[in-house]
């Protein structure tokens, strides 16, 4: 079976491609073509690296992790220690912050979102809300053998490994983007 790695970037583009694939699948199925079903898996508050990052071992074309990735313990202190990304994830708890503000801190390393998104604030933000266990949780991904269902799916189907959340926020705004290409301005799970 062939593994295709898709490079997806924008929610509207992806939504259009998914719609096109579903239409092709329905026409193809009626005409006996190769595409029978299109399945979209949307995960809950976990990054690609956490769940599928180590799948790079199975397919080097996947833009996964190597173990050389790290975050500083303090983004404003250049001499601060580092926490490297490992493969020791066992549970999904504790859950790192996923509010708009917490994600901004993870992406930018502070509340200032005017500079480049360095993706260096995960350890610092985790420490601020949960201490040591949280810090290790955000800097560990699952070994492929620990998530056998995902391992088998990755080995047999396409993987969109360049997907970025359309809203750096909680679940519902991003689900809205997946299904409609917009969150209608929502940045939290709470109706406003």
Coordinates of C-alpha atoms in Angstrom, one line a residue:
X1 CA 0.0 0.0 0.0
X2 CA 1.2 3.4 -0.9
X3 CA 1.5 6.2 1.7
X4 CA 1.0 9.6 0.4
X5 CA 2.0 12.6 2.4
X6 CA -0.1 15.7 1.7
X7 CA 1.2 19.2 2.4
X8 CA -1.8 21.1 3.7
X9 CA -1.7 24.6 4.9
X10 CA -5.0 26.6 4.8
X11 CA -8.3 25.5 6.2
X12 CA -10.3 26.7 3.2
X13 CA -8.0 24.9 0.8
X14 CA -8.2 21.7 2.8
X15 CA -11.9 22.0 3.2
X16 CA -12.1 22.4 -0.6
X17 CA -9.9 19.4 -1.2
X18 CA -11.9 17.2 1.2
X19 CA -15.1 18.3 -0.5
X20 CA -13.6 17.4 -3.9
X21 CA -12.4 14.0 -2.6
X22 CA -15.9 13.2 -1.2
X23 CA -17.4 14.1 -4.6
X24 CA -14.8 12.1 -6.4
X25 CA -15.4 9.2 -4.0
X26 CA -19.2 9.2 -4.6
X27 CA -18.8 9.4 -8.4
X28 CA -15.9 6.8 -8.3
X29 CA -17.9 4.5 -6.1
X30 CA -20.9 4.6 -8.4
X31 CA -18.6 4.0 -11.4
X32 CA -16.4 1.4 -9.8
X33 CA -13.4 3.6 -9.3
X34 CA -10.6 3.3 -6.7
X35 CA -11.9 5.7 -4.1
X36 CA -14.6 4.2 -2.0
X37 CA -14.5 6.2 1.2
X38 CA -13.0 9.4 2.6
X39 CA -12.5 9.6 6.3
X40 CA -11.3 12.7 8.2
X41 CA -9.9 12.2 11.7
X42 CA -9.9 15.3 13.8
X43 CA -8.0 14.9 17.1
X44 CA -8.7 16.7 20.4
X45 CA -6.3 19.3 21.7
X46 CA -3.1 17.4 20.8
X47 CA -0.5 18.4 18.3
X48 CA 0.5 16.3 15.3
X49 CA 4.0 15.8 16.9
X50 CA 2.5 14.4 20.1
X51 CA 0.3 11.8 18.4
X52 CA 2.0 11.1 15.1
X53 CA 5.4 12.8 15.3
X54 CA 7.4 9.6 15.8
X55 CA 5.7 8.0 12.8
X56 CA 8.6 9.5 10.8
X57 CA 10.4 6.3 11.7
X58 CA 7.8 4.4 9.6
X59 CA 7.9 6.8 6.7
X60 CA 10.7 9.3 6.5
X61 CA 8.6 11.5 4.2
X62 CA 6.4 12.5 7.2
X63 CA 7.4 15.8 8.7
X64 CA 7.6 14.4 12.2
X65 CA 10.1 14.6 15.0
X66 CA 13.7 13.5 15.5
X67 CA 14.2 14.1 19.2
X68 CA 16.4 17.1 18.6
X69 CA 13.4 19.4 19.1
X70 CA 13.4 21.4 22.4
X71 CA 11.9 24.2 24.3
X72 CA 13.6 26.5 26.9
X73 CA 12.3 26.4 30.5
X74 CA 12.2 30.2 30.4
X75 CA 11.8 32.0 27.0
X76 CA 13.2 35.3 28.4
X77 CA 16.4 33.7 29.8
X78 CA 18.8 32.6 27.0
X79 CA 20.7 30.5 29.6
X80 CA 17.6 28.6 30.8
X81 CA 17.6 24.9 30.6
X82 CA 16.1 22.9 27.8
X83 CA 13.5 20.2 27.7
X84 CA 13.9 17.9 24.6
X85 CA 11.1 16.2 22.9
X86 CA 10.9 12.5 23.8
X87 CA 8.8 9.4 23.1
X88 CA 7.6 8.8 26.7
X89 CA 3.9 9.8 26.3
X90 CA 1.7 7.3 28.0
X91 CA -1.5 9.2 28.9
X92 CA -3.2 12.3 27.6
X93 CA -3.4 13.8 31.1
X94 CA -2.4 16.3 32.3
X95 CA -3.8 18.3 29.5
X96 CA -1.8 21.4 28.4
X97 CA -3.7 24.7 28.2
X98 CA -5.8 25.3 25.1
X99 CA -7.4 28.6 25.6
X100 CA -6.6 31.4 23.2
X101 CA -4.2 33.1 25.7
X102 CA -2.5 29.9 26.7
X103 CA -1.9 28.8 23.1
X104 CA -0.6 32.3 22.2
X105 CA 2.0 31.8 25.0
X106 CA 2.9 28.4 23.7
X107 CA 3.4 29.6 20.1
X108 CA 5.1 33.0 20.8
X109 CA 6.7 32.3 24.2
X110 CA 4.8 35.3 25.8
X111 CA 1.6 37.2 25.5
X112 CA 3.2 39.4 22.7
X113 CA 2.1 37.9 19.4
X114 CA 3.8 40.5 17.2
X115 CA 7.0 38.7 16.5
X116 CA 7.7 35.4 14.8
X117 CA 6.0 32.3 16.0
X118 CA 9.0 30.4 17.5
X119 CA 6.9 27.6 19.1
X120 CA 9.2 27.9 22.1
X121 CA 6.7 28.5 24.9
X122 CA 5.2 25.1 25.6
X123 CA 7.4 24.2 28.5
X124 CA 7.2 27.6 30.1
X125 CA 3.4 27.7 29.7
X126 CA 2.9 24.2 31.0
X127 CA 5.0 24.9 34.1
X128 CA 2.9 28.0 34.8
X129 CA -0.3 25.9 35.0
X130 CA 0.8 22.4 36.1
X131 CA 4.4 22.0 37.1
X132 CA 6.7 19.1 36.3
X133 CA 4.3 16.5 35.1
X134 CA 2.7 18.9 32.7
X135 CA 6.1 20.0 31.4
X136 CA 7.0 16.4 30.6
X137 CA 3.6 15.7 29.0
X138 CA 3.9 18.6 26.5
X139 CA 7.4 17.5 25.5
X140 CA 6.7 13.9 24.8
X141 CA 5.0 12.1 22.0
X142 CA 3.8 8.5 21.6
X143 CA 6.0 5.8 20.3
X144 CA 4.3 4.3 17.3
X145 CA 3.9 0.9 19.1
X146 CA 2.0 2.7 21.9
X147 CA -0.7 4.0 19.5
X148 CA -1.1 0.9 17.3
X149 CA -4.4 2.1 15.7
X150 CA -2.7 5.3 14.5
X151 CA 0.4 3.4 13.4
X152 CA -1.7 1.2 11.2
X153 CA -3.7 4.1 9.8
X154 CA -0.5 6.0 9.0
X155 CA 1.0 2.9 7.4
X156 CA -2.0 2.5 5.0
X157 CA -3.5 5.9 4.4
X158 CA -2.6 9.5 3.5
X159 CA -1.4 11.8 6.3
X160 CA -1.8 15.5 6.2
X161 CA 1.4 16.4 8.2
X162 CA 1.4 20.2 7.6
X163 CA -1.9 21.0 9.2
X164 CA -2.0 24.0 11.4
X165 CA -5.0 25.0 13.5
X166 CA -6.8 27.9 11.9
X167 CA -7.6 29.5 15.2
X168 CA -4.9 29.2 17.9
X169 CA -7.6 28.3 20.4
X170 CA -9.8 25.6 21.9
X171 CA -11.7 22.8 20.2
X172 CA -15.0 24.3 18.9
X173 CA -13.6 27.2 16.8
X174 CA -11.3 24.7 15.0
X175 CA -14.1 22.2 14.5
X176 CA -16.1 25.1 12.9
X177 CA -13.1 25.8 10.6
X178 CA -12.9 22.1 9.6
X179 CA -16.5 21.9 8.6
X180 CA -17.1 25.4 7.2
X181 CA -13.8 27.3 6.6
X182 CA -14.5 29.8 9.4
X183 CA -15.1 30.0 13.1
X184 CA -17.4 33.0 12.7
X185 CA -15.0 34.9 15.1
X186 CA -15.2 32.4 17.9
X187 CA -12.0 31.9 19.9
X188 CA -13.3 29.7 22.7
X189 CA -15.7 26.8 23.4
X190 CA -18.0 29.2 25.3
X191 CA -20.9 30.7 23.3
X192 CA -20.6 34.4 23.3

